Structure formats: structure tokens, C-alpha cells
């Protein structure tokens, strides 16, 4: 899903004029602070003066980013299961900040949360504050082999690297094996 986000979804969002902000750094001791620091960096790079002053909320930072150039901001929180596993005891602050952003009517923003399907139920505490959380859930279906290959080969190219074709073949074979195990009869 991360490769698909980076190679397909984020470029499409950018083409449509949106400003996607990708975040997956859940391993930090305070991921909410790390997320806010990332948003401060984005705002600073867009010319916003001192965006981190006064300990702003996610909503305030996204409002600054959106207002800087009139962008629709799409906050992409990838591998969210990592947050749920590592910081389950500290859901409240992030839950409150995300709920405020989702409910903010004066901010042109959307939030995309990606996680493995087996962690979907762990989002239930977020639904207490984001009532329509599960109304826009999308399940990533198995990709055709050509798309799998592209999802494997393109990300390294974005950073000037490459993936050996034999490794891509092995990954595809592994994915097909997992698909057949989870979907007997295919």
C-alpha cells in the first residue's frame, strides 16, 4: 500500500492541485510531536513565518499550509497500524487533533489513514470523535501482476535507485503465494 500511495495516489493528488503531506514516522517516542514538526517544516518551506510558535494544533498547521498557496491539503497517515501498536496507551491527543481537523469547516483538508486490514477494528476509539470514519473506507484489492511489478520497481527509481528484476520476480511470487493462501480457489 505504501508503494501504491507513493507511485500512484500522491502524484495524482499533486496533478489535481492538492498538497499531499505524507507521514509514516510512528516509531518516535512522541509521534504527534513528530507529525506537527513535519507540518511546521512544510509550512516553513512554503514561506510561512514561524509556523511552530505557540504550540499549534494539527488543524492550525494545516490551515497555514492550505492558506499559503490556496492548496487543498491531504494529510496521508501511512502505516497507521504502527501508531496503534506502539502508542496504544496514548491515542487521546492524536485522536482529538485529527477529529478537530476532520470537523474543521474553514480548512480545505482531508485525512487519509492507511493500515493493514487486520488493524481496522483498532480504529474504533477514533470513531467516537470521527463519526463517519468508516463511511469512506476502501479496501485495496490484489493488484494484477503488471501493476505489482510497477509498484515494486518505481519507488526505488524515484530516489535514483533500482530494483533487480529477479528480486521483483521473487516478491511477486511471494505476494501471489500469500494471495492464494488467503483466497483459496484463486
mmCIF file with all atom_site columns, C-alpha atoms in Angstrom:
data_model
loop_
_atom_site.group_PDB
_atom_site.id
_atom_site.type_symbol
_atom_site.label_atom_id
_atom_site.label_alt_id
_atom_site.label_comp_id
_atom_site.label_asym_id
_atom_site.label_entity_id
_atom_site.label_seq_id
_atom_site.pdbx_PDB_ins_code
_atom_site.Cartn_x
_atom_site.Cartn_y
_atom_site.Cartn_z
_atom_site.occupancy
_atom_site.B_iso_or_equiv
_atom_site.pdbx_formal_charge
_atom_site.auth_seq_id
_atom_site.auth_comp_id
_atom_site.auth_asym_id
_atom_site.auth_atom_id
_atom_site.pdbx_PDB_model_num
ATOM 1   C CA . UNK A 1 1   ? 0.000   0.000   0.000   1.00 0.00 ? 1   UNK A CA 1
ATOM 2   C CA . UNK A 1 2   ? 2.862   2.396   0.719   1.00 0.00 ? 2   UNK A CA 1
ATOM 3   C CA . UNK A 1 3   ? 4.336   1.891   -2.745  1.00 0.00 ? 3   UNK A CA 1
ATOM 4   C CA . UNK A 1 4   ? 0.931   2.404   -4.324  1.00 0.00 ? 4   UNK A CA 1
ATOM 5   C CA . UNK A 1 5   ? 0.464   5.603   -2.338  1.00 0.00 ? 5   UNK A CA 1
ATOM 6   C CA . UNK A 1 6   ? 3.841   6.971   -3.354  1.00 0.00 ? 6   UNK A CA 1
ATOM 7   C CA . UNK A 1 7   ? 3.766   5.967   -7.011  1.00 0.00 ? 7   UNK A CA 1
ATOM 8   C CA . UNK A 1 8   ? 0.100   6.417   -7.883  1.00 0.00 ? 8   UNK A CA 1
ATOM 9   C CA . UNK A 1 9   ? -2.029  8.234   -5.326  1.00 0.00 ? 9   UNK A CA 1
ATOM 10  C CA . UNK A 1 10  ? 0.273   11.069  -4.257  1.00 0.00 ? 10  UNK A CA 1
ATOM 11  C CA . UNK A 1 11  ? 1.265   12.013  -7.838  1.00 0.00 ? 11  UNK A CA 1
ATOM 12  C CA . UNK A 1 12  ? -2.427  12.019  -8.834  1.00 0.00 ? 12  UNK A CA 1
ATOM 13  C CA . UNK A 1 13  ? -3.252  14.271  -5.882  1.00 0.00 ? 13  UNK A CA 1
ATOM 14  C CA . UNK A 1 14  ? -0.457  16.633  -6.898  1.00 0.00 ? 14  UNK A CA 1
ATOM 15  C CA . UNK A 1 15  ? -1.676  16.645  -10.508 1.00 0.00 ? 15  UNK A CA 1
ATOM 16  C CA . UNK A 1 16  ? -5.130  17.634  -9.272  1.00 0.00 ? 16  UNK A CA 1
ATOM 17  C CA . UNK A 1 17  ? -3.672  20.663  -7.461  1.00 0.00 ? 17  UNK A CA 1
ATOM 18  C CA . UNK A 1 18  ? -3.778  19.230  -3.933  1.00 0.00 ? 18  UNK A CA 1
ATOM 19  C CA . UNK A 1 19  ? -0.863  19.348  -1.499  1.00 0.00 ? 19  UNK A CA 1
ATOM 20  C CA . UNK A 1 20  ? -0.418  15.815  -0.127  1.00 0.00 ? 20  UNK A CA 1
ATOM 21  C CA . UNK A 1 21  ? 1.659   15.565  3.035   1.00 0.00 ? 21  UNK A CA 1
ATOM 22  C CA . UNK A 1 22  ? 2.907   12.042  3.641   1.00 0.00 ? 22  UNK A CA 1
ATOM 23  C CA . UNK A 1 23  ? 3.739   10.850  7.164   1.00 0.00 ? 23  UNK A CA 1
ATOM 24  C CA . UNK A 1 24  ? 4.735   7.414   8.424   1.00 0.00 ? 24  UNK A CA 1
ATOM 25  C CA . UNK A 1 25  ? 7.216   8.124   11.232  1.00 0.00 ? 25  UNK A CA 1
ATOM 26  C CA . UNK A 1 26  ? 5.343   6.381   14.058  1.00 0.00 ? 26  UNK A CA 1
ATOM 27  C CA . UNK A 1 27  ? 8.464   4.939   15.703  1.00 0.00 ? 27  UNK A CA 1
ATOM 28  C CA . UNK A 1 28  ? 9.321   8.168   17.534  1.00 0.00 ? 28  UNK A CA 1
ATOM 29  C CA . UNK A 1 29  ? 8.603   8.447   21.268  1.00 0.00 ? 29  UNK A CA 1
ATOM 30  C CA . UNK A 1 30  ? 6.089   11.251  20.587  1.00 0.00 ? 30  UNK A CA 1
ATOM 31  C CA . UNK A 1 31  ? 4.673   10.714  17.088  1.00 0.00 ? 31  UNK A CA 1
ATOM 32  C CA . UNK A 1 32  ? 2.152   13.545  17.446  1.00 0.00 ? 32  UNK A CA 1
ATOM 33  C CA . UNK A 1 33  ? 5.004   15.978  18.114  1.00 0.00 ? 33  UNK A CA 1
ATOM 34  C CA . UNK A 1 34  ? 6.933   14.470  15.176  1.00 0.00 ? 34  UNK A CA 1
ATOM 35  C CA . UNK A 1 35  ? 3.886   14.897  12.904  1.00 0.00 ? 35  UNK A CA 1
ATOM 36  C CA . UNK A 1 36  ? 3.473   18.507  13.983  1.00 0.00 ? 36  UNK A CA 1
ATOM 37  C CA . UNK A 1 37  ? 7.195   19.132  13.440  1.00 0.00 ? 37  UNK A CA 1
ATOM 38  C CA . UNK A 1 38  ? 6.813   17.740  9.901   1.00 0.00 ? 38  UNK A CA 1
ATOM 39  C CA . UNK A 1 39  ? 3.886   20.078  9.269   1.00 0.00 ? 39  UNK A CA 1
ATOM 40  C CA . UNK A 1 40  ? 5.922   23.004  10.637  1.00 0.00 ? 40  UNK A CA 1
ATOM 41  C CA . UNK A 1 41  ? 8.709   22.132  8.182   1.00 0.00 ? 41  UNK A CA 1
ATOM 42  C CA . UNK A 1 42  ? 6.260   22.021  5.270   1.00 0.00 ? 42  UNK A CA 1
ATOM 43  C CA . UNK A 1 43  ? 4.754   25.370  6.279   1.00 0.00 ? 43  UNK A CA 1
ATOM 44  C CA . UNK A 1 44  ? 8.216   26.922  6.670   1.00 0.00 ? 44  UNK A CA 1
ATOM 45  C CA . UNK A 1 45  ? 9.263   25.656  3.234   1.00 0.00 ? 45  UNK A CA 1
ATOM 46  C CA . UNK A 1 46  ? 6.204   27.414  1.816   1.00 0.00 ? 46  UNK A CA 1
ATOM 47  C CA . UNK A 1 47  ? 7.231   30.743  3.317   1.00 0.00 ? 47  UNK A CA 1
ATOM 48  C CA . UNK A 1 48  ? 5.007   30.746  6.395   1.00 0.00 ? 48  UNK A CA 1
ATOM 49  C CA . UNK A 1 49  ? 6.813   32.753  9.055   1.00 0.00 ? 49  UNK A CA 1
ATOM 50  C CA . UNK A 1 50  ? 7.344   30.955  12.370  1.00 0.00 ? 50  UNK A CA 1
ATOM 51  C CA . UNK A 1 51  ? 4.550   28.370  11.935  1.00 0.00 ? 51  UNK A CA 1
ATOM 52  C CA . UNK A 1 52  ? 5.523   26.473  15.102  1.00 0.00 ? 52  UNK A CA 1
ATOM 53  C CA . UNK A 1 53  ? 5.126   29.347  17.537  1.00 0.00 ? 53  UNK A CA 1
ATOM 54  C CA . UNK A 1 54  ? 2.589   28.892  20.294  1.00 0.00 ? 54  UNK A CA 1
ATOM 55  C CA . UNK A 1 55  ? 2.370   25.095  20.066  1.00 0.00 ? 55  UNK A CA 1
ATOM 56  C CA . UNK A 1 56  ? -0.175  24.973  17.198  1.00 0.00 ? 56  UNK A CA 1
ATOM 57  C CA . UNK A 1 57  ? -2.596  22.102  16.644  1.00 0.00 ? 57  UNK A CA 1
ATOM 58  C CA . UNK A 1 58  ? -2.624  19.961  13.515  1.00 0.00 ? 58  UNK A CA 1
ATOM 59  C CA . UNK A 1 59  ? -5.648  21.951  12.314  1.00 0.00 ? 59  UNK A CA 1
ATOM 60  C CA . UNK A 1 60  ? -3.835  25.276  12.751  1.00 0.00 ? 60  UNK A CA 1
ATOM 61  C CA . UNK A 1 61  ? -0.769  23.992  10.908  1.00 0.00 ? 61  UNK A CA 1
ATOM 62  C CA . UNK A 1 62  ? -2.820  22.564  8.041   1.00 0.00 ? 62  UNK A CA 1
ATOM 63  C CA . UNK A 1 63  ? -4.736  25.864  7.831   1.00 0.00 ? 63  UNK A CA 1
ATOM 64  C CA . UNK A 1 64  ? -1.405  27.701  7.472   1.00 0.00 ? 64  UNK A CA 1
ATOM 65  C CA . UNK A 1 65  ? -0.225  25.303  4.755   1.00 0.00 ? 65  UNK A CA 1
ATOM 66  C CA . UNK A 1 66  ? -3.515  25.443  2.882   1.00 0.00 ? 66  UNK A CA 1
ATOM 67  C CA . UNK A 1 67  ? -3.688  29.214  3.116   1.00 0.00 ? 67  UNK A CA 1
ATOM 68  C CA . UNK A 1 68  ? -0.099  29.767  1.996   1.00 0.00 ? 68  UNK A CA 1
ATOM 69  C CA . UNK A 1 69  ? -0.894  28.996  -1.634  1.00 0.00 ? 69  UNK A CA 1
ATOM 70  C CA . UNK A 1 70  ? -4.558  28.020  -1.635  1.00 0.00 ? 70  UNK A CA 1
ATOM 71  C CA . UNK A 1 71  ? -3.874  24.278  -1.642  1.00 0.00 ? 71  UNK A CA 1
ATOM 72  C CA . UNK A 1 72  ? -6.282  21.568  -0.649  1.00 0.00 ? 72  UNK A CA 1
ATOM 73  C CA . UNK A 1 73  ? -4.147  19.658  1.869   1.00 0.00 ? 73  UNK A CA 1
ATOM 74  C CA . UNK A 1 74  ? -4.351  15.871  2.019   1.00 0.00 ? 74  UNK A CA 1
ATOM 75  C CA . UNK A 1 75  ? -2.706  14.552  5.165   1.00 0.00 ? 75  UNK A CA 1
ATOM 76  C CA . UNK A 1 76  ? -1.664  10.963  4.380   1.00 0.00 ? 76  UNK A CA 1
ATOM 77  C CA . UNK A 1 77  ? -1.004  8.951   7.534   1.00 0.00 ? 77  UNK A CA 1
ATOM 78  C CA . UNK A 1 78  ? 0.535   5.758   6.219   1.00 0.00 ? 78  UNK A CA 1
ATOM 79  C CA . UNK A 1 79  ? 1.219   2.572   8.167   1.00 0.00 ? 79  UNK A CA 1
ATOM 80  C CA . UNK A 1 80  ? -1.087  3.822   10.910  1.00 0.00 ? 80  UNK A CA 1
ATOM 81  C CA . UNK A 1 81  ? -1.101  0.374   12.483  1.00 0.00 ? 81  UNK A CA 1
ATOM 82  C CA . UNK A 1 82  ? 2.407   1.219   13.706  1.00 0.00 ? 82  UNK A CA 1
ATOM 83  C CA . UNK A 1 83  ? 0.987   4.058   15.771  1.00 0.00 ? 83  UNK A CA 1
ATOM 84  C CA . UNK A 1 84  ? -1.773  1.828   17.112  1.00 0.00 ? 84  UNK A CA 1
ATOM 85  C CA . UNK A 1 85  ? 0.692   -0.880  18.144  1.00 0.00 ? 85  UNK A CA 1
ATOM 86  C CA . UNK A 1 86  ? 3.457   1.325   19.552  1.00 0.00 ? 86  UNK A CA 1
ATOM 87  C CA . UNK A 1 87  ? 1.374   4.036   21.204  1.00 0.00 ? 87  UNK A CA 1
ATOM 88  C CA . UNK A 1 88  ? -1.974  2.430   22.068  1.00 0.00 ? 88  UNK A CA 1
ATOM 89  C CA . UNK A 1 89  ? -1.847  3.978   25.538  1.00 0.00 ? 89  UNK A CA 1
ATOM 90  C CA . UNK A 1 90  ? -1.583  7.481   24.032  1.00 0.00 ? 90  UNK A CA 1
ATOM 91  C CA . UNK A 1 91  ? -4.412  7.624   21.498  1.00 0.00 ? 91  UNK A CA 1
ATOM 92  C CA . UNK A 1 92  ? -6.241  10.582  23.006  1.00 0.00 ? 92  UNK A CA 1
ATOM 93  C CA . UNK A 1 93  ? -4.079  13.545  21.878  1.00 0.00 ? 93  UNK A CA 1
ATOM 94  C CA . UNK A 1 94  ? -3.797  12.374  18.265  1.00 0.00 ? 94  UNK A CA 1
ATOM 95  C CA . UNK A 1 95  ? -7.432  11.313  18.188  1.00 0.00 ? 95  UNK A CA 1
ATOM 96  C CA . UNK A 1 96  ? -8.500  14.773  19.376  1.00 0.00 ? 96  UNK A CA 1
ATOM 97  C CA . UNK A 1 97  ? -6.247  16.613  16.913  1.00 0.00 ? 97  UNK A CA 1
ATOM 98  C CA . UNK A 1 98  ? -7.363  14.510  13.923  1.00 0.00 ? 98  UNK A CA 1
ATOM 99  C CA . UNK A 1 99  ? -11.020 14.819  14.869  1.00 0.00 ? 99  UNK A CA 1
ATOM 100 C CA . UNK A 1 100 ? -10.666 18.602  15.084  1.00 0.00 ? 100 UNK A CA 1
ATOM 101 C CA . UNK A 1 101 ? -9.079  18.682  11.620  1.00 0.00 ? 101 UNK A CA 1
ATOM 102 C CA . UNK A 1 102 ? -11.773 16.481  10.095  1.00 0.00 ? 102 UNK A CA 1
ATOM 103 C CA . UNK A 1 103 ? -14.542 18.616  11.627  1.00 0.00 ? 103 UNK A CA 1
ATOM 104 C CA . UNK A 1 104 ? -12.924 21.974  10.765  1.00 0.00 ? 104 UNK A CA 1
ATOM 105 C CA . UNK A 1 105 ? -15.131 23.644  8.185   1.00 0.00 ? 105 UNK A CA 1
ATOM 106 C CA . UNK A 1 106 ? -12.768 26.536  7.450   1.00 0.00 ? 106 UNK A CA 1
ATOM 107 C CA . UNK A 1 107 ? -9.858  24.288  6.453   1.00 0.00 ? 107 UNK A CA 1
ATOM 108 C CA . UNK A 1 108 ? -9.582  22.804  2.967   1.00 0.00 ? 108 UNK A CA 1
ATOM 109 C CA . UNK A 1 109 ? -8.157  19.460  4.040   1.00 0.00 ? 109 UNK A CA 1
ATOM 110 C CA . UNK A 1 110 ? -8.694  15.726  4.040   1.00 0.00 ? 110 UNK A CA 1
ATOM 111 C CA . UNK A 1 111 ? -7.115  12.960  6.082   1.00 0.00 ? 111 UNK A CA 1
ATOM 112 C CA . UNK A 1 112 ? -6.175  9.592   4.607   1.00 0.00 ? 112 UNK A CA 1
ATOM 113 C CA . UNK A 1 113 ? -5.332  6.844   7.089   1.00 0.00 ? 113 UNK A CA 1
ATOM 114 C CA . UNK A 1 114 ? -3.832  3.655   5.718   1.00 0.00 ? 114 UNK A CA 1
ATOM 115 C CA . UNK A 1 115 ? -3.359  0.475   7.664   1.00 0.00 ? 115 UNK A CA 1
ATOM 116 C CA . UNK A 1 116 ? -3.426  -3.255  7.230   1.00 0.00 ? 116 UNK A CA 1
ATOM 117 C CA . UNK A 1 117 ? -6.917  -4.690  7.298   1.00 0.00 ? 117 UNK A CA 1
ATOM 118 C CA . UNK A 1 118 ? -6.374  -6.721  10.455  1.00 0.00 ? 118 UNK A CA 1
ATOM 119 C CA . UNK A 1 119 ? -5.968  -3.435  12.396  1.00 0.00 ? 119 UNK A CA 1
ATOM 120 C CA . UNK A 1 120 ? -9.204  -1.871  11.194  1.00 0.00 ? 120 UNK A CA 1
ATOM 121 C CA . UNK A 1 121 ? -11.029 -2.638  14.454  1.00 0.00 ? 121 UNK A CA 1
ATOM 122 C CA . UNK A 1 122 ? -8.282  -0.813  16.385  1.00 0.00 ? 122 UNK A CA 1
ATOM 123 C CA . UNK A 1 123 ? -9.592  2.429   14.828  1.00 0.00 ? 123 UNK A CA 1
ATOM 124 C CA . UNK A 1 124 ? -12.834 2.094   16.805  1.00 0.00 ? 124 UNK A CA 1
ATOM 125 C CA . UNK A 1 125 ? -11.713 4.601   19.506  1.00 0.00 ? 125 UNK A CA 1
ATOM 126 C CA . UNK A 1 126 ? -11.236 7.191   16.746  1.00 0.00 ? 126 UNK A CA 1
ATOM 127 C CA . UNK A 1 127 ? -14.835 6.710   15.605  1.00 0.00 ? 127 UNK A CA 1
ATOM 128 C CA . UNK A 1 128 ? -16.051 8.163   18.904  1.00 0.00 ? 128 UNK A CA 1
ATOM 129 C CA . UNK A 1 129 ? -14.730 11.532  17.707  1.00 0.00 ? 129 UNK A CA 1
ATOM 130 C CA . UNK A 1 130 ? -14.853 10.995  13.931  1.00 0.00 ? 130 UNK A CA 1
ATOM 131 C CA . UNK A 1 131 ? -18.337 9.598   13.490  1.00 0.00 ? 131 UNK A CA 1
ATOM 132 C CA . UNK A 1 132 ? -18.148 8.979   9.739   1.00 0.00 ? 132 UNK A CA 1
ATOM 133 C CA . UNK A 1 133 ? -14.697 7.354   9.922   1.00 0.00 ? 133 UNK A CA 1
ATOM 134 C CA . UNK A 1 134 ? -15.760 4.061   8.375   1.00 0.00 ? 134 UNK A CA 1
ATOM 135 C CA . UNK A 1 135 ? -18.055 5.589   5.740   1.00 0.00 ? 135 UNK A CA 1
ATOM 136 C CA . UNK A 1 136 ? -15.144 6.252   3.431   1.00 0.00 ? 136 UNK A CA 1
ATOM 137 C CA . UNK A 1 137 ? -13.134 3.067   3.914   1.00 0.00 ? 137 UNK A CA 1
ATOM 138 C CA . UNK A 1 138 ? -11.595 1.486   0.842   1.00 0.00 ? 138 UNK A CA 1
ATOM 139 C CA . UNK A 1 139 ? -10.097 -1.965  0.689   1.00 0.00 ? 139 UNK A CA 1
ATOM 140 C CA . UNK A 1 140 ? -7.053  -2.371  -1.514  1.00 0.00 ? 140 UNK A CA 1
ATOM 141 C CA . UNK A 1 141 ? -7.697  -5.378  -3.706  1.00 0.00 ? 141 UNK A CA 1
ATOM 142 C CA . UNK A 1 142 ? -4.971  -7.590  -5.123  1.00 0.00 ? 142 UNK A CA 1
ATOM 143 C CA . UNK A 1 143 ? -3.071  -5.948  -7.956  1.00 0.00 ? 143 UNK A CA 1
ATOM 144 C CA . UNK A 1 144 ? -2.582  -7.545  -11.362 1.00 0.00 ? 144 UNK A CA 1
ATOM 145 C CA . UNK A 1 145 ? 0.994   -8.729  -11.880 1.00 0.00 ? 145 UNK A CA 1
ATOM 146 C CA . UNK A 1 146 ? 1.958   -5.802  -14.140 1.00 0.00 ? 146 UNK A CA 1
ATOM 147 C CA . UNK A 1 147 ? 0.792   -3.311  -11.508 1.00 0.00 ? 147 UNK A CA 1
ATOM 148 C CA . UNK A 1 148 ? 2.597   -5.260  -8.759  1.00 0.00 ? 148 UNK A CA 1
ATOM 149 C CA . UNK A 1 149 ? 5.793   -5.038  -10.784 1.00 0.00 ? 149 UNK A CA 1
ATOM 150 C CA . UNK A 1 150 ? 5.351   -1.291  -11.273 1.00 0.00 ? 150 UNK A CA 1
ATOM 151 C CA . UNK A 1 151 ? 4.646   -0.793  -7.544  1.00 0.00 ? 151 UNK A CA 1
ATOM 152 C CA . UNK A 1 152 ? 7.884   -2.643  -6.755  1.00 0.00 ? 152 UNK A CA 1
ATOM 153 C CA . UNK A 1 153 ? 10.120  -1.082  -9.419  1.00 0.00 ? 153 UNK A CA 1
ATOM 154 C CA . UNK A 1 154 ? 9.020   2.572   -9.378  1.00 0.00 ? 154 UNK A CA 1
ATOM 155 C CA . UNK A 1 155 ? 9.718   3.663   -5.764  1.00 0.00 ? 155 UNK A CA 1
ATOM 156 C CA . UNK A 1 156 ? 13.480  2.992   -5.915  1.00 0.00 ? 156 UNK A CA 1
ATOM 157 C CA . UNK A 1 157 ? 13.609  4.898   -9.224  1.00 0.00 ? 157 UNK A CA 1
ATOM 158 C CA . UNK A 1 158 ? 12.116  7.948   -7.502  1.00 0.00 ? 158 UNK A CA 1
ATOM 159 C CA . UNK A 1 159 ? 15.277  8.065   -5.387  1.00 0.00 ? 159 UNK A CA 1
ATOM 160 C CA . UNK A 1 160 ? 17.773  7.264   -8.146  1.00 0.00 ? 160 UNK A CA 1
ATOM 161 C CA . UNK A 1 161 ? 17.990  3.558   -7.328  1.00 0.00 ? 161 UNK A CA 1
ATOM 162 C CA . UNK A 1 162 ? 16.760  0.393   -8.903  1.00 0.00 ? 162 UNK A CA 1
ATOM 163 C CA . UNK A 1 163 ? 15.374  -2.994  -8.036  1.00 0.00 ? 163 UNK A CA 1
ATOM 164 C CA . UNK A 1 164 ? 16.844  -6.041  -9.700  1.00 0.00 ? 164 UNK A CA 1
ATOM 165 C CA . UNK A 1 165 ? 14.276  -7.830  -11.892 1.00 0.00 ? 165 UNK A CA 1
ATOM 166 C CA . UNK A 1 166 ? 14.981  -11.153 -10.136 1.00 0.00 ? 166 UNK A CA 1
ATOM 167 C CA . UNK A 1 167 ? 14.106  -9.576  -6.792  1.00 0.00 ? 167 UNK A CA 1
ATOM 168 C CA . UNK A 1 168 ? 10.904  -8.122  -8.245  1.00 0.00 ? 168 UNK A CA 1
ATOM 169 C CA . UNK A 1 169 ? 10.033  -11.590 -9.610  1.00 0.00 ? 169 UNK A CA 1
ATOM 170 C CA . UNK A 1 170 ? 10.631  -13.129 -6.169  1.00 0.00 ? 170 UNK A CA 1
ATOM 171 C CA . UNK A 1 171 ? 8.489   -10.511 -4.442  1.00 0.00 ? 171 UNK A CA 1
ATOM 172 C CA . UNK A 1 172 ? 5.690   -11.033 -6.940  1.00 0.00 ? 172 UNK A CA 1
ATOM 173 C CA . UNK A 1 173 ? 5.883   -14.814 -6.469  1.00 0.00 ? 173 UNK A CA 1
ATOM 174 C CA . UNK A 1 174 ? 5.747   -14.323 -2.687  1.00 0.00 ? 174 UNK A CA 1
ATOM 175 C CA . UNK A 1 175 ? 2.756   -11.997 -2.989  1.00 0.00 ? 175 UNK A CA 1
ATOM 176 C CA . UNK A 1 176 ? 0.954   -14.416 -5.267  1.00 0.00 ? 176 UNK A CA 1
ATOM 177 C CA . UNK A 1 177 ? 1.575   -17.211 -2.774  1.00 0.00 ? 177 UNK A CA 1
ATOM 178 C CA . UNK A 1 178 ? 0.108   -15.121 0.035   1.00 0.00 ? 178 UNK A CA 1
ATOM 179 C CA . UNK A 1 179 ? -2.846  -14.180 -2.155  1.00 0.00 ? 179 UNK A CA 1
ATOM 180 C CA . UNK A 1 180 ? -3.553  -17.812 -2.941  1.00 0.00 ? 180 UNK A CA 1
ATOM 181 C CA . UNK A 1 181 ? -3.285  -18.741 0.744   1.00 0.00 ? 181 UNK A CA 1
ATOM 182 C CA . UNK A 1 182 ? -5.737  -16.034 1.789   1.00 0.00 ? 182 UNK A CA 1
ATOM 183 C CA . UNK A 1 183 ? -8.032  -16.589 -1.193  1.00 0.00 ? 183 UNK A CA 1
ATOM 184 C CA . UNK A 1 184 ? -8.202  -20.357 -1.707  1.00 0.00 ? 184 UNK A CA 1
ATOM 185 C CA . UNK A 1 185 ? -9.574  -21.277 -5.086  1.00 0.00 ? 185 UNK A CA 1
ATOM 186 C CA . UNK A 1 186 ? -7.857  -18.447 -6.966  1.00 0.00 ? 186 UNK A CA 1
#
